[in-house]
Short mmCIF file of C-alpha atoms (C1' of nucleotides) in Angstrom, two decimals:
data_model
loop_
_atom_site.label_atom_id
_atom_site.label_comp_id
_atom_site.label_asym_id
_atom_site.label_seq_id
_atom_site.Cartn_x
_atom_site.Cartn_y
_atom_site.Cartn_z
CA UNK A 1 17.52 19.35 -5.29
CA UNK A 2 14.25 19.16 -3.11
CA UNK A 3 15.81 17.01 -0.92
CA UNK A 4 15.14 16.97 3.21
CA UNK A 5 13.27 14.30 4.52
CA UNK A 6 9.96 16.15 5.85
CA UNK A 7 6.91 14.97 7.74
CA UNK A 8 3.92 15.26 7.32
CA UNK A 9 3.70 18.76 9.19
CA UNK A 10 6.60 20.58 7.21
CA UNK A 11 9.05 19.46 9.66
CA UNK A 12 12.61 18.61 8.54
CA UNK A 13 13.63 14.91 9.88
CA UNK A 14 16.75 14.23 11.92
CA UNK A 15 18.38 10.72 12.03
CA UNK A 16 15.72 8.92 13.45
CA UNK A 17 13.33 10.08 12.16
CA UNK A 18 14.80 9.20 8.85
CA UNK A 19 15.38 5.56 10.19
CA UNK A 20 11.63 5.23 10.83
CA UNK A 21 10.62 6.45 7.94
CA UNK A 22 12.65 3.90 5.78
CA UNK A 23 12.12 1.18 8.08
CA UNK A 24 8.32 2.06 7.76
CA UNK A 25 9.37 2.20 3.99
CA UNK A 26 10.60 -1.11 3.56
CA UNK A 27 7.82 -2.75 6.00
CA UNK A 28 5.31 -1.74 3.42
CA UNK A 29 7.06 -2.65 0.50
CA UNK A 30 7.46 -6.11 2.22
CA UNK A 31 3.40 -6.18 2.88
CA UNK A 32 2.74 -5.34 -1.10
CA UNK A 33 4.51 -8.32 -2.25
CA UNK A 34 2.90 -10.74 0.40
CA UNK A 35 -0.40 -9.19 0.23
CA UNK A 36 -3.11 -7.50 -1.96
CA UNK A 37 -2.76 -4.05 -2.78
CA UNK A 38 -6.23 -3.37 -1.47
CA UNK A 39 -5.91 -5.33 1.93
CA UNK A 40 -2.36 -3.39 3.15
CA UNK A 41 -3.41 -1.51 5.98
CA UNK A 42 -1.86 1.37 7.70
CA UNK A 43 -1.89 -0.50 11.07
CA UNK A 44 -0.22 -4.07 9.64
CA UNK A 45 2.64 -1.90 8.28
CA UNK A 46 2.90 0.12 11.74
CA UNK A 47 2.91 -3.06 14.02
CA UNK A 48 5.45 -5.13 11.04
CA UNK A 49 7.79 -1.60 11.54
CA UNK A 50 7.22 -1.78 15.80
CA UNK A 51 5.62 1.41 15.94
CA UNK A 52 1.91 2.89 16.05
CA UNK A 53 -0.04 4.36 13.23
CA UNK A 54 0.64 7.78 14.53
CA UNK A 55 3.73 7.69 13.74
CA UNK A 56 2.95 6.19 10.22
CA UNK A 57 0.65 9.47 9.42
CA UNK A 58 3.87 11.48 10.68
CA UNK A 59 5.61 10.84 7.77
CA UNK A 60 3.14 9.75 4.90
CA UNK A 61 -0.20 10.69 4.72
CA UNK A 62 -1.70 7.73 3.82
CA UNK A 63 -0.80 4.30 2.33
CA UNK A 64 -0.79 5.72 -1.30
CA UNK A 65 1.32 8.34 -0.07
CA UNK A 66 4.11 5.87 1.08
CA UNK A 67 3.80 3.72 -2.36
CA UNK A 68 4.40 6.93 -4.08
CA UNK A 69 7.24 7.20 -2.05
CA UNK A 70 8.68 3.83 -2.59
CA UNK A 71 7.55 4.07 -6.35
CA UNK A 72 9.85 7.48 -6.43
CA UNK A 73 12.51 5.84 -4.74
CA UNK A 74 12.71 3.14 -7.36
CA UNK A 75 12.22 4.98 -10.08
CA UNK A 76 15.44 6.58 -9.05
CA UNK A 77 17.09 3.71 -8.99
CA UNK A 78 15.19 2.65 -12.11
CA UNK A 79 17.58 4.85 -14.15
CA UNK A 80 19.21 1.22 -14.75
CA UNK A 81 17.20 0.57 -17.42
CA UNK A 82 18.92 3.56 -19.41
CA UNK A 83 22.39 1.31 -19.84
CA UNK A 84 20.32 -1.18 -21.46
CA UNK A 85 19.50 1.04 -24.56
CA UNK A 86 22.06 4.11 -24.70
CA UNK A 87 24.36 4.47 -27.73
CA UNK A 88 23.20 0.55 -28.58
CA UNK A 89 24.06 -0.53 -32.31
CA UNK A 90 20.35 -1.31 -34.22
CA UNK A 91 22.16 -2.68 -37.41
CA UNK A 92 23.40 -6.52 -38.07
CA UNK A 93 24.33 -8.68 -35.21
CA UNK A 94 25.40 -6.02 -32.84
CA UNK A 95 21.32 -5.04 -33.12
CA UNK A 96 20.38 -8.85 -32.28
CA UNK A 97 22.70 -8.66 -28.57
CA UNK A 98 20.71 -5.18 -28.24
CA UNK A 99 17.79 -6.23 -28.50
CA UNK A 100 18.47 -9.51 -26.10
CA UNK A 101 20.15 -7.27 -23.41
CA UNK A 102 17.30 -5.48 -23.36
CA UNK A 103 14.66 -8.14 -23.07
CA UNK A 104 16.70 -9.65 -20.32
CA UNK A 105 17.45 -6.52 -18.37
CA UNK A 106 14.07 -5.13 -18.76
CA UNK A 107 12.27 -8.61 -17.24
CA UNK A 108 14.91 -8.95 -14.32
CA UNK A 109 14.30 -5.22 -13.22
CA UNK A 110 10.70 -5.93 -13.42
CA UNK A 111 11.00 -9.42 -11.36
CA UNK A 112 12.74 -8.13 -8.41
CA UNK A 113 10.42 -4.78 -8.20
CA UNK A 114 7.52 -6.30 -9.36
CA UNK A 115 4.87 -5.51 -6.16
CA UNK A 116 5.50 -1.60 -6.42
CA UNK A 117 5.32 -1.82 -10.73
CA UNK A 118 1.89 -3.46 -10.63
CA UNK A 119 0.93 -0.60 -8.53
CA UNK A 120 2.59 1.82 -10.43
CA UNK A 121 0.65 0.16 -13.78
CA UNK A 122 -2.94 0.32 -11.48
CA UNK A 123 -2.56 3.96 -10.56
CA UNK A 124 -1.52 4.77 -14.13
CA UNK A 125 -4.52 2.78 -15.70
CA UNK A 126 -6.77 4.86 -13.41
CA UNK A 127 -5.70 7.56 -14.23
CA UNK A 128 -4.26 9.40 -11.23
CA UNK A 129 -1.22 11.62 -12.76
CA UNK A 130 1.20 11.15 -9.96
CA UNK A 131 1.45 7.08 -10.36
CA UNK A 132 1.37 8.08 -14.27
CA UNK A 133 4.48 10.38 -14.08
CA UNK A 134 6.17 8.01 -12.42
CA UNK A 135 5.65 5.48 -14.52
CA UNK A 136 6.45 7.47 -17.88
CA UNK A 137 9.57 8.58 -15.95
CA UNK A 138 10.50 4.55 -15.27
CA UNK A 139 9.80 3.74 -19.01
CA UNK A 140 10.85 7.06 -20.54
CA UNK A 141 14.57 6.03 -21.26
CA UNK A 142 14.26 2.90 -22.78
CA UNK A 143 10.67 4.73 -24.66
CA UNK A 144 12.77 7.71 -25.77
CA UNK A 145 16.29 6.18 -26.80
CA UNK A 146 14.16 3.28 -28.63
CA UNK A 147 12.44 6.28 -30.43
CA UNK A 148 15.66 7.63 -31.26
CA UNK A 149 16.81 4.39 -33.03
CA UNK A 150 13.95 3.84 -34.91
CA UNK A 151 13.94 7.60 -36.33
CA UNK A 152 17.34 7.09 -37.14
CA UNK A 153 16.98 4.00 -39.14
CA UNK A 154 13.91 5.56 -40.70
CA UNK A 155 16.17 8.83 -42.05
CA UNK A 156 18.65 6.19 -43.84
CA UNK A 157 15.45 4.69 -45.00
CA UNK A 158 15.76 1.48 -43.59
CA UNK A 159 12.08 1.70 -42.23
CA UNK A 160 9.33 2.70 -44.13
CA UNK A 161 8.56 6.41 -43.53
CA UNK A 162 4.33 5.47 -42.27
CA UNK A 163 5.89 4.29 -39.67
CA UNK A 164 5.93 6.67 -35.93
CA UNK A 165 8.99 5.53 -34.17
CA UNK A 166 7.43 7.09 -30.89
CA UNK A 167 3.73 4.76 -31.28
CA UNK A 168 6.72 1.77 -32.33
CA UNK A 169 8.70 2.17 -29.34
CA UNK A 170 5.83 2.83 -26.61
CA UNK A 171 3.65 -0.46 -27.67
CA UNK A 172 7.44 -2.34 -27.59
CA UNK A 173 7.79 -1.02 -24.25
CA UNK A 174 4.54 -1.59 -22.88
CA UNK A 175 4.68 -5.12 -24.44
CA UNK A 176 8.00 -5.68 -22.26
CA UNK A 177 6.26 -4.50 -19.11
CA UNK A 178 3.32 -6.37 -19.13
CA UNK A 179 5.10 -9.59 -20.11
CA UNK A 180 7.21 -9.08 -17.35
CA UNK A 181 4.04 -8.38 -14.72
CA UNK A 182 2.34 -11.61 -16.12
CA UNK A 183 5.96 -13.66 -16.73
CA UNK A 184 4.36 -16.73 -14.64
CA UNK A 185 1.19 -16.44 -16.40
CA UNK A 186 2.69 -17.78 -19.40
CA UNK A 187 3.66 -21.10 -18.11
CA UNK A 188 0.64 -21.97 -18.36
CA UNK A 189 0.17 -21.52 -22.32
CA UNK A 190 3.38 -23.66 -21.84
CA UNK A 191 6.02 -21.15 -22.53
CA UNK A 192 8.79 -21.67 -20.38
CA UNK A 193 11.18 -19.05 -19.14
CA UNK A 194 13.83 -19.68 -20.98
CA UNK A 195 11.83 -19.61 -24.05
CA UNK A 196 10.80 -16.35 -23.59
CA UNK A 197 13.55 -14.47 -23.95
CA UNK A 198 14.85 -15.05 -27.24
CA UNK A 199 11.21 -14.83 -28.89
CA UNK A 200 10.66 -11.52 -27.20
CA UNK A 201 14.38 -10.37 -28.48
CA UNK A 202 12.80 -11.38 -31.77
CA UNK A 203 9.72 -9.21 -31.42
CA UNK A 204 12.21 -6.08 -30.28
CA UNK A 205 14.56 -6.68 -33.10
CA UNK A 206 11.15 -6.66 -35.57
CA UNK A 207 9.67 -3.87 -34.05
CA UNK A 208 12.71 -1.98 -34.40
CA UNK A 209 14.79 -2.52 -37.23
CA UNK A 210 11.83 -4.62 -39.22
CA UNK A 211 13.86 -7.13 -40.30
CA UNK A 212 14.17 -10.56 -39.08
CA UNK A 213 17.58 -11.09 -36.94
CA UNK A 214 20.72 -12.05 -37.97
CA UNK A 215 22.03 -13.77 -35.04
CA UNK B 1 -24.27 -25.62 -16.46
CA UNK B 2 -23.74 -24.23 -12.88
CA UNK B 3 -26.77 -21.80 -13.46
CA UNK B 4 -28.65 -20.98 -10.92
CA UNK B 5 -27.60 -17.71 -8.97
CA UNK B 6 -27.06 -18.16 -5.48
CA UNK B 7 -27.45 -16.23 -1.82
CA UNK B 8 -24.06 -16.09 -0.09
CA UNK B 9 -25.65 -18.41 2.27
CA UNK B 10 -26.68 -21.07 -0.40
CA UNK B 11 -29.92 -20.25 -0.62
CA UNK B 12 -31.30 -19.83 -4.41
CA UNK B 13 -32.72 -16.25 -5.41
CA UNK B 14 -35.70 -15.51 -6.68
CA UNK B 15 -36.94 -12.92 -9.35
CA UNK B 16 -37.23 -9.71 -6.69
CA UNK B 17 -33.43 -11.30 -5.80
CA UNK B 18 -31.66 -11.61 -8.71
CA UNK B 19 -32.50 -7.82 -9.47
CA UNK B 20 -31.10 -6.50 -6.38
CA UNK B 21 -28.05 -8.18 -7.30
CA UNK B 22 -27.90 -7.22 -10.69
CA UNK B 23 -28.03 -3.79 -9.60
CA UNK B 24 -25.76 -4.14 -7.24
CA UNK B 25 -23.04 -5.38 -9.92
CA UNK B 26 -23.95 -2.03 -11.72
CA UNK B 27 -23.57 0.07 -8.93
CA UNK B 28 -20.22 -1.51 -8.67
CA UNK B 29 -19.25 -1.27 -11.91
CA UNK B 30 -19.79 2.26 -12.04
CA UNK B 31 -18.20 2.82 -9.23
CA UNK B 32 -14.77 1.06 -10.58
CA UNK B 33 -14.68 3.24 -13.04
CA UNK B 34 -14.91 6.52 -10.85
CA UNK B 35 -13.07 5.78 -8.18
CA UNK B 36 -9.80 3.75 -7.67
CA UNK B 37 -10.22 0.38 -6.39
CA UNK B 38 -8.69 0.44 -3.34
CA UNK B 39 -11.36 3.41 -2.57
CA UNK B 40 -14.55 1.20 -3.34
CA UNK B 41 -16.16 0.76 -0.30
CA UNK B 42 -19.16 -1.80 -0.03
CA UNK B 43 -21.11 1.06 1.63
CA UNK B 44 -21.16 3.21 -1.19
CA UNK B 45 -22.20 0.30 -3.69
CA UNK B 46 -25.08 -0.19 -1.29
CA UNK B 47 -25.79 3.22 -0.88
CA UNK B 48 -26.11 4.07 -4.78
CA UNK B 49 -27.88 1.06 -5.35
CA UNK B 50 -30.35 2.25 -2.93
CA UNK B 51 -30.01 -0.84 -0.10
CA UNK B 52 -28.28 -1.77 2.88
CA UNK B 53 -24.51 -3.27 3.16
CA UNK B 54 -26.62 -6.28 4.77
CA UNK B 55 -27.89 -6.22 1.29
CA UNK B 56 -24.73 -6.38 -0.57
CA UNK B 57 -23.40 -9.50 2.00
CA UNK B 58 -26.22 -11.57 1.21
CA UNK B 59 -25.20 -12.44 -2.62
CA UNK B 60 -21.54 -11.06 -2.60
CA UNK B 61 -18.82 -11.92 0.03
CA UNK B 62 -17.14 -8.96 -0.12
CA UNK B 63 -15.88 -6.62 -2.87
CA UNK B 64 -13.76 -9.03 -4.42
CA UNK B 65 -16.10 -11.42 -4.46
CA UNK B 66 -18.58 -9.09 -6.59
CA UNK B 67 -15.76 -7.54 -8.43
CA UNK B 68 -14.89 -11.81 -9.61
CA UNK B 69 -18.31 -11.61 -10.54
CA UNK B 70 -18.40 -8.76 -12.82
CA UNK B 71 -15.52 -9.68 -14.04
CA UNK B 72 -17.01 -13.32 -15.45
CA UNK B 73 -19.90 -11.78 -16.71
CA UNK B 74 -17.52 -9.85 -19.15
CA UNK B 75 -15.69 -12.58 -19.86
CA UNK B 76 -17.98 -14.53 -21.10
CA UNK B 77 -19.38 -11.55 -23.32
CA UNK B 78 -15.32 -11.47 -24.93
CA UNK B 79 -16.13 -14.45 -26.37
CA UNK B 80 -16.36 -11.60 -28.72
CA UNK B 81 -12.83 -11.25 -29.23
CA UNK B 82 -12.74 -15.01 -30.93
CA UNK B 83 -14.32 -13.11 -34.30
CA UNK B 84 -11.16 -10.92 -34.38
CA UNK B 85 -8.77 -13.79 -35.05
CA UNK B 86 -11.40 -17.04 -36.32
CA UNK B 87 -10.78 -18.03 -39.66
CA UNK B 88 -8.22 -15.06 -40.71
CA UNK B 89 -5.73 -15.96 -43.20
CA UNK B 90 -2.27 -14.45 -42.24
CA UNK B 91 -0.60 -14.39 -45.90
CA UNK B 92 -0.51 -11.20 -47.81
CA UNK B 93 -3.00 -8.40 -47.82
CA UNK B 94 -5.52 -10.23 -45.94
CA UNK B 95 -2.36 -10.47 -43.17
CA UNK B 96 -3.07 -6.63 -42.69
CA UNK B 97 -6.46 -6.62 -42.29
CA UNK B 98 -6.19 -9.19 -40.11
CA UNK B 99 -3.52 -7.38 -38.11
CA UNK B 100 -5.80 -4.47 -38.39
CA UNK B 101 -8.82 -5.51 -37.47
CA UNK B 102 -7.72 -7.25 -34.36
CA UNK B 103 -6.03 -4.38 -33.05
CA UNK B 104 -9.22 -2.28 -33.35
CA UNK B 105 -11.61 -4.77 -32.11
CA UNK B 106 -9.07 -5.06 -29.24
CA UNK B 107 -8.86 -1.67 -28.37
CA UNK B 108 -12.28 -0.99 -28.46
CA UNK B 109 -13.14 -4.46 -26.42
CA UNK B 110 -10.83 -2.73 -23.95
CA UNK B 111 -11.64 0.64 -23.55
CA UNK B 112 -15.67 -0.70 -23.56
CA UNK B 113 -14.39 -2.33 -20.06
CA UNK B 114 -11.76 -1.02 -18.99
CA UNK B 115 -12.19 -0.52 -15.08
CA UNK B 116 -12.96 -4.33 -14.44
CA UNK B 117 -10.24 -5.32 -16.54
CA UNK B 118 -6.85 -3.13 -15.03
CA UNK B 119 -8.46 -5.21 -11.86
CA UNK B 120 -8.20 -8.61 -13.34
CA UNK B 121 -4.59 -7.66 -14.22
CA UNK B 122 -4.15 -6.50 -10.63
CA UNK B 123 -5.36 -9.62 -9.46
CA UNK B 124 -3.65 -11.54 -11.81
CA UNK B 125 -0.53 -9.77 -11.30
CA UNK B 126 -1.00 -10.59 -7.45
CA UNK B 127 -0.95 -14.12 -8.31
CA UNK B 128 -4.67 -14.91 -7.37
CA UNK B 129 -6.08 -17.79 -9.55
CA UNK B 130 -9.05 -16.68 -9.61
CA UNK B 131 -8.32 -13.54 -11.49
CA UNK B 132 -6.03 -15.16 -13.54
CA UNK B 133 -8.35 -17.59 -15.20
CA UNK B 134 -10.74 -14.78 -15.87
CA UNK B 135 -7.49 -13.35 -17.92
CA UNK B 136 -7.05 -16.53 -19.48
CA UNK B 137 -10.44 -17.00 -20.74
CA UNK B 138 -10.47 -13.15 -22.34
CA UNK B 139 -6.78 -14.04 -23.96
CA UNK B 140 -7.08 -17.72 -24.70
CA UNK B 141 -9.65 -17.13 -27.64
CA UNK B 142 -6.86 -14.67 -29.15
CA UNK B 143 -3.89 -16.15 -28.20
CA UNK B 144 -4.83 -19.81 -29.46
CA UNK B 145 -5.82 -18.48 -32.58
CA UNK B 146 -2.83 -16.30 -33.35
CA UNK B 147 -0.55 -19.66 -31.86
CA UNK B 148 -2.17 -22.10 -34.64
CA UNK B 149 -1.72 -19.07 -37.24
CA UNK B 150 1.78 -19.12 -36.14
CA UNK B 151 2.22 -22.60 -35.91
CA UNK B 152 0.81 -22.93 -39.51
CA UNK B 153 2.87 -20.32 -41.04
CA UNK B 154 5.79 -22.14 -39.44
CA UNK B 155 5.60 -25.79 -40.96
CA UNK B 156 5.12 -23.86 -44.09
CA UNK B 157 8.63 -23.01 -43.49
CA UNK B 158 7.94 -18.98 -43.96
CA UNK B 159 8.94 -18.60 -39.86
CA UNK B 160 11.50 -19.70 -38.24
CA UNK B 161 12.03 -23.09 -36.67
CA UNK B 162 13.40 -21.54 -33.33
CA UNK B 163 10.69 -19.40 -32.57
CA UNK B 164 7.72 -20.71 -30.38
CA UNK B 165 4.17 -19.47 -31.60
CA UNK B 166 2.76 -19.65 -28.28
CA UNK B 167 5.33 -17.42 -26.79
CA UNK B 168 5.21 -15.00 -29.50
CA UNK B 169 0.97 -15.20 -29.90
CA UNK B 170 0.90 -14.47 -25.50
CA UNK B 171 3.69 -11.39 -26.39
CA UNK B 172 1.64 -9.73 -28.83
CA UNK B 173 -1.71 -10.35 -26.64
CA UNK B 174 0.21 -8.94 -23.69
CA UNK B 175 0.99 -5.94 -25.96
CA UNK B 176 -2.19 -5.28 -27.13
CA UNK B 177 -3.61 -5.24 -23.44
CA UNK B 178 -1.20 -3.40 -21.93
CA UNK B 179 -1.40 -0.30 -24.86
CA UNK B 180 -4.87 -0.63 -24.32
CA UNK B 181 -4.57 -0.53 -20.82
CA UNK B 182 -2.48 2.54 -20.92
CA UNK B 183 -4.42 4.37 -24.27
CA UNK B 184 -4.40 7.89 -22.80
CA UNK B 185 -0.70 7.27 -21.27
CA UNK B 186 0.36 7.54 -25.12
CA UNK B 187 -0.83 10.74 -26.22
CA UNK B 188 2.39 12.40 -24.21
CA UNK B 189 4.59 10.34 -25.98
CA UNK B 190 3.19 13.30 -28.64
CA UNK B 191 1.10 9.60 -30.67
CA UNK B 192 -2.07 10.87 -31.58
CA UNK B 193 -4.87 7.93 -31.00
CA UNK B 194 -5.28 7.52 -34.99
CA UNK B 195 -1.31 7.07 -35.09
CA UNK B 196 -1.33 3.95 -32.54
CA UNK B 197 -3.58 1.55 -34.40
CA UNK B 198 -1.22 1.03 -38.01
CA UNK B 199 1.25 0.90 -35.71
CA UNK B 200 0.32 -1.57 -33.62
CA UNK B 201 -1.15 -3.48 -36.33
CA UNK B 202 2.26 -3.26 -37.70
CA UNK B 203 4.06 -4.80 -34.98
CA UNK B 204 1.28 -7.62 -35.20
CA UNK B 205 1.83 -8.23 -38.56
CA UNK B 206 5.79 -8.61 -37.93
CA UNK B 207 5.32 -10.73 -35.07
CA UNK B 208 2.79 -13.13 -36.93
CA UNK B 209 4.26 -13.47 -40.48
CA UNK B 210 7.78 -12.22 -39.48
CA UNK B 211 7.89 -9.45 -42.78
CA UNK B 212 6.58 -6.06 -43.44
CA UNK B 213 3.22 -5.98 -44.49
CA UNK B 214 2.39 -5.47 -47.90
CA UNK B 215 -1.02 -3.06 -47.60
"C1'" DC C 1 -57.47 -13.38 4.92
"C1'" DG C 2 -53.67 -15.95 6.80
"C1'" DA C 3 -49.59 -18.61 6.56
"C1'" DC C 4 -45.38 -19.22 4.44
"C1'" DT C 5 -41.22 -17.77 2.24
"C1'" DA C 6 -38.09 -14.60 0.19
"C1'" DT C 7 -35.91 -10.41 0.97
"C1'" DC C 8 -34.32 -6.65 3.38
"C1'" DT C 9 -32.34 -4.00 7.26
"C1'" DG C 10 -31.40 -1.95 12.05
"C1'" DA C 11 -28.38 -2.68 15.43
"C1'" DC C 12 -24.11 -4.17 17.11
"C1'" DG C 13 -19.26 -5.75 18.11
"C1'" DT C 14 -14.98 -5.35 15.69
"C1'" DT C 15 -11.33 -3.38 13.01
"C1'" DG C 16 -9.12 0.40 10.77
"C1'" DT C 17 -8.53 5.63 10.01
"C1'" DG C 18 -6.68 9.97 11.07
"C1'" DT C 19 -5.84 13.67 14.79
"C1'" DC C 20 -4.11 15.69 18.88
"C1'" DA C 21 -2.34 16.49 23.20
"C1'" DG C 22 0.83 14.80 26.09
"C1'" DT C 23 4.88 11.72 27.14
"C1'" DT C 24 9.37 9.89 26.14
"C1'" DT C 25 13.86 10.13 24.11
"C1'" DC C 26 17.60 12.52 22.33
"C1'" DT C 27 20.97 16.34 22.05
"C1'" DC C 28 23.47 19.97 23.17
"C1'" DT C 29 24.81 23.75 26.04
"C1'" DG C 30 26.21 26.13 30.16
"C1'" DC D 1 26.56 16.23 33.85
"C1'" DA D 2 22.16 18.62 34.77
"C1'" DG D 3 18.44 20.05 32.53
"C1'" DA D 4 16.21 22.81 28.73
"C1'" DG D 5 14.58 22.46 24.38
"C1'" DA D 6 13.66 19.94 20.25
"C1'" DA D 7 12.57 15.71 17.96
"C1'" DA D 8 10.08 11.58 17.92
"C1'" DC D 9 6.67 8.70 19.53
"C1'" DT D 10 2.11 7.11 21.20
"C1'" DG D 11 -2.37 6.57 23.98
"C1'" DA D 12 -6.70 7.96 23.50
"C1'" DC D 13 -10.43 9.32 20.89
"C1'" DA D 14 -14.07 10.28 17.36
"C1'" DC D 15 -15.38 8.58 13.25
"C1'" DA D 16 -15.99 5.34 9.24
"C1'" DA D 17 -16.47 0.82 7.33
"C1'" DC D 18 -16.85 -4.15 8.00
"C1'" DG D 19 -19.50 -8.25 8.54
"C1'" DT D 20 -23.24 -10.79 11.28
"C1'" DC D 21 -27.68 -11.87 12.96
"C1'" DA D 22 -32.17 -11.62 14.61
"C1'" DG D 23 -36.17 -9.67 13.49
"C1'" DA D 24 -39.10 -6.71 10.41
"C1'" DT D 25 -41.22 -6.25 5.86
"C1'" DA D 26 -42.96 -7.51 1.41
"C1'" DG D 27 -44.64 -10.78 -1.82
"C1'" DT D 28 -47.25 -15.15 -2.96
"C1'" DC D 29 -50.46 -18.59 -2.93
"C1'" DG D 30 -54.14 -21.56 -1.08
#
DNA sequence: CGACTATCTGACGTTGTGTCAGTTTCTCTG
DNA sequence: CAGAGAAACTGACACAACGTCAGATAGTCG
């Protein structure tokens, strides 16, 4: 483990340090999902935390540095999203509740860390290799154990062998996470919520297997 | 029509006017796709474009506000997209080309401009309307399309009652975007660039017609 | 040319950045 | 429990960018 807490100087931090640091932590995670990426400034998140923006740079060096931070943090936690796809069943109805599970855990884990993901997906797009690691380390579960299922199903010869389970699972994936980043967008082609779900499920389940579901 | 191109201060610009600004929205565009957003200064626009930020304030309130305009000037060049889907039948080998063609016109529509648009999704994603109609008006043209294909297909009876073309048509736009949006992020899945596009077109084709495609 | 307008910009007050030296707060030992 | 030493914090500062405005400059037309 890397662990210790350090600031920016190499210093190790005690207790309250540590306390600052998350508190400074959460204040800017807070400012993300209230404001635009580009308008959180080092100061707003030092005065919403009670402190100064010296003691922000003493633990981050700059506001990307904290949202890598937070972004590491969840990704941690992000490890979730591997119960929603490890050791699943892809054949018959037991594939159908697979691929639902998934579509619903996948959108709720999105919802509630949705400020820090679009960040995640911005850093990615342009191309800086930190936000991008993070990212593929977020997505790699579900990427890699969807990959698995698909080669599987592909050796029994259940799916035709042009097909590259990795390029399968990766667009299924990516579909899943920016549905999820634009889920209110698509009220307004008047898809409801609810509706959403199951025809997603249905996209997995085609992706996957290439069959139509037998619920 | 609106028409008419406009000082910040309501004034309308002439000839010598409108070219400063044009060049401005260049300047700016080049710069979004060099540097990450949140690192665009006005300054530096000014500065390559060879004027003062006094300059840049007179037709653009501020970054975003040029950035909104950029962004509508591509948007209403997508129009291009429309071809992809107009007039495509979606029933056997023609389904494919379909399929494929869209995905390559996509793909190629997105990596053409792809610094404006991973802002519009950031924008979007932020929940600022402006942004998001710009999105809509790029997807619309696609996602209509593939909805009435669906749609069609469906009171054929040869898709299933439960499913809802619009939510399916917005899922496989979102897809398409979001691999686009994240091209290079696939190569270290170990999918080679030629390997994404039948596959994509394949998940298309399932999520349109609801069977394999017969090539 | 001279007057009129469109366009540009220098200069400025304000806000935010990032650093450092010095102060405050905590902790632990004698 | 004093007080030394370490940990944590911050005021102050130099610098960069913002956004405004009054005035300078450039273009046009009688």
């Amino acid at each position: 483990m890397t662990g210790q807490v350090r600031t920016v100087d190499g210093r190790v931090a005690g207790r309250r340090g540590q306390a600052t640091r998350q508190k400074l932590l959460e204040c800017l995670s807070e400012m993300l999902s209230t404001s635009p990426y580009r308008d959180v400034k080092v100061i707003d998140v030092a005065r919403m935390a009670g402190t100064s923006p010296a003691t922000f740079y003493q633990y981050f060096p700059d506001v990307e540095g904290a949202v890598l931070e937070l972004a590491e943090e969840m990704a941690k936690e992000g490890a979730t999203l591997t119960d929603l796809v490890a050791g699943r069943n892809w054949v018959g109805k037991p594939a159908w509740a697979a691929a639902e599970d998934l579509v619903e855990g996948f959108l709720s884990f999105w919802r509630k860390n949705d400020a820090i993901l679009r960040v995640i997906d911005l850093g990615a797009a342009e191309g800086d290799k930190r936000f991008y690691r993070i990212r593929m380390k977020i997505l790699n579960a579900v990427t890699n154990s969807l990959t698995d299922s698909i080669k599987e199903l592909q050796d029994k010869g259940r799916v035709d062998k042009w097909v590259s389970p990795a390029a399968v699972a990766g667009s299924l994936v990516a579909m899943l996470a920016a549905v999820a980043a634009h889920q209110k967008g698509f009220q307004s082609w008047g898809v409801k919520q609810a509706e959403l779900k199951p025809n997603l499920a249905l996209l997995v389940h085609l992706g996957v297997t290439g069959k139509k579901p037998t619920k």
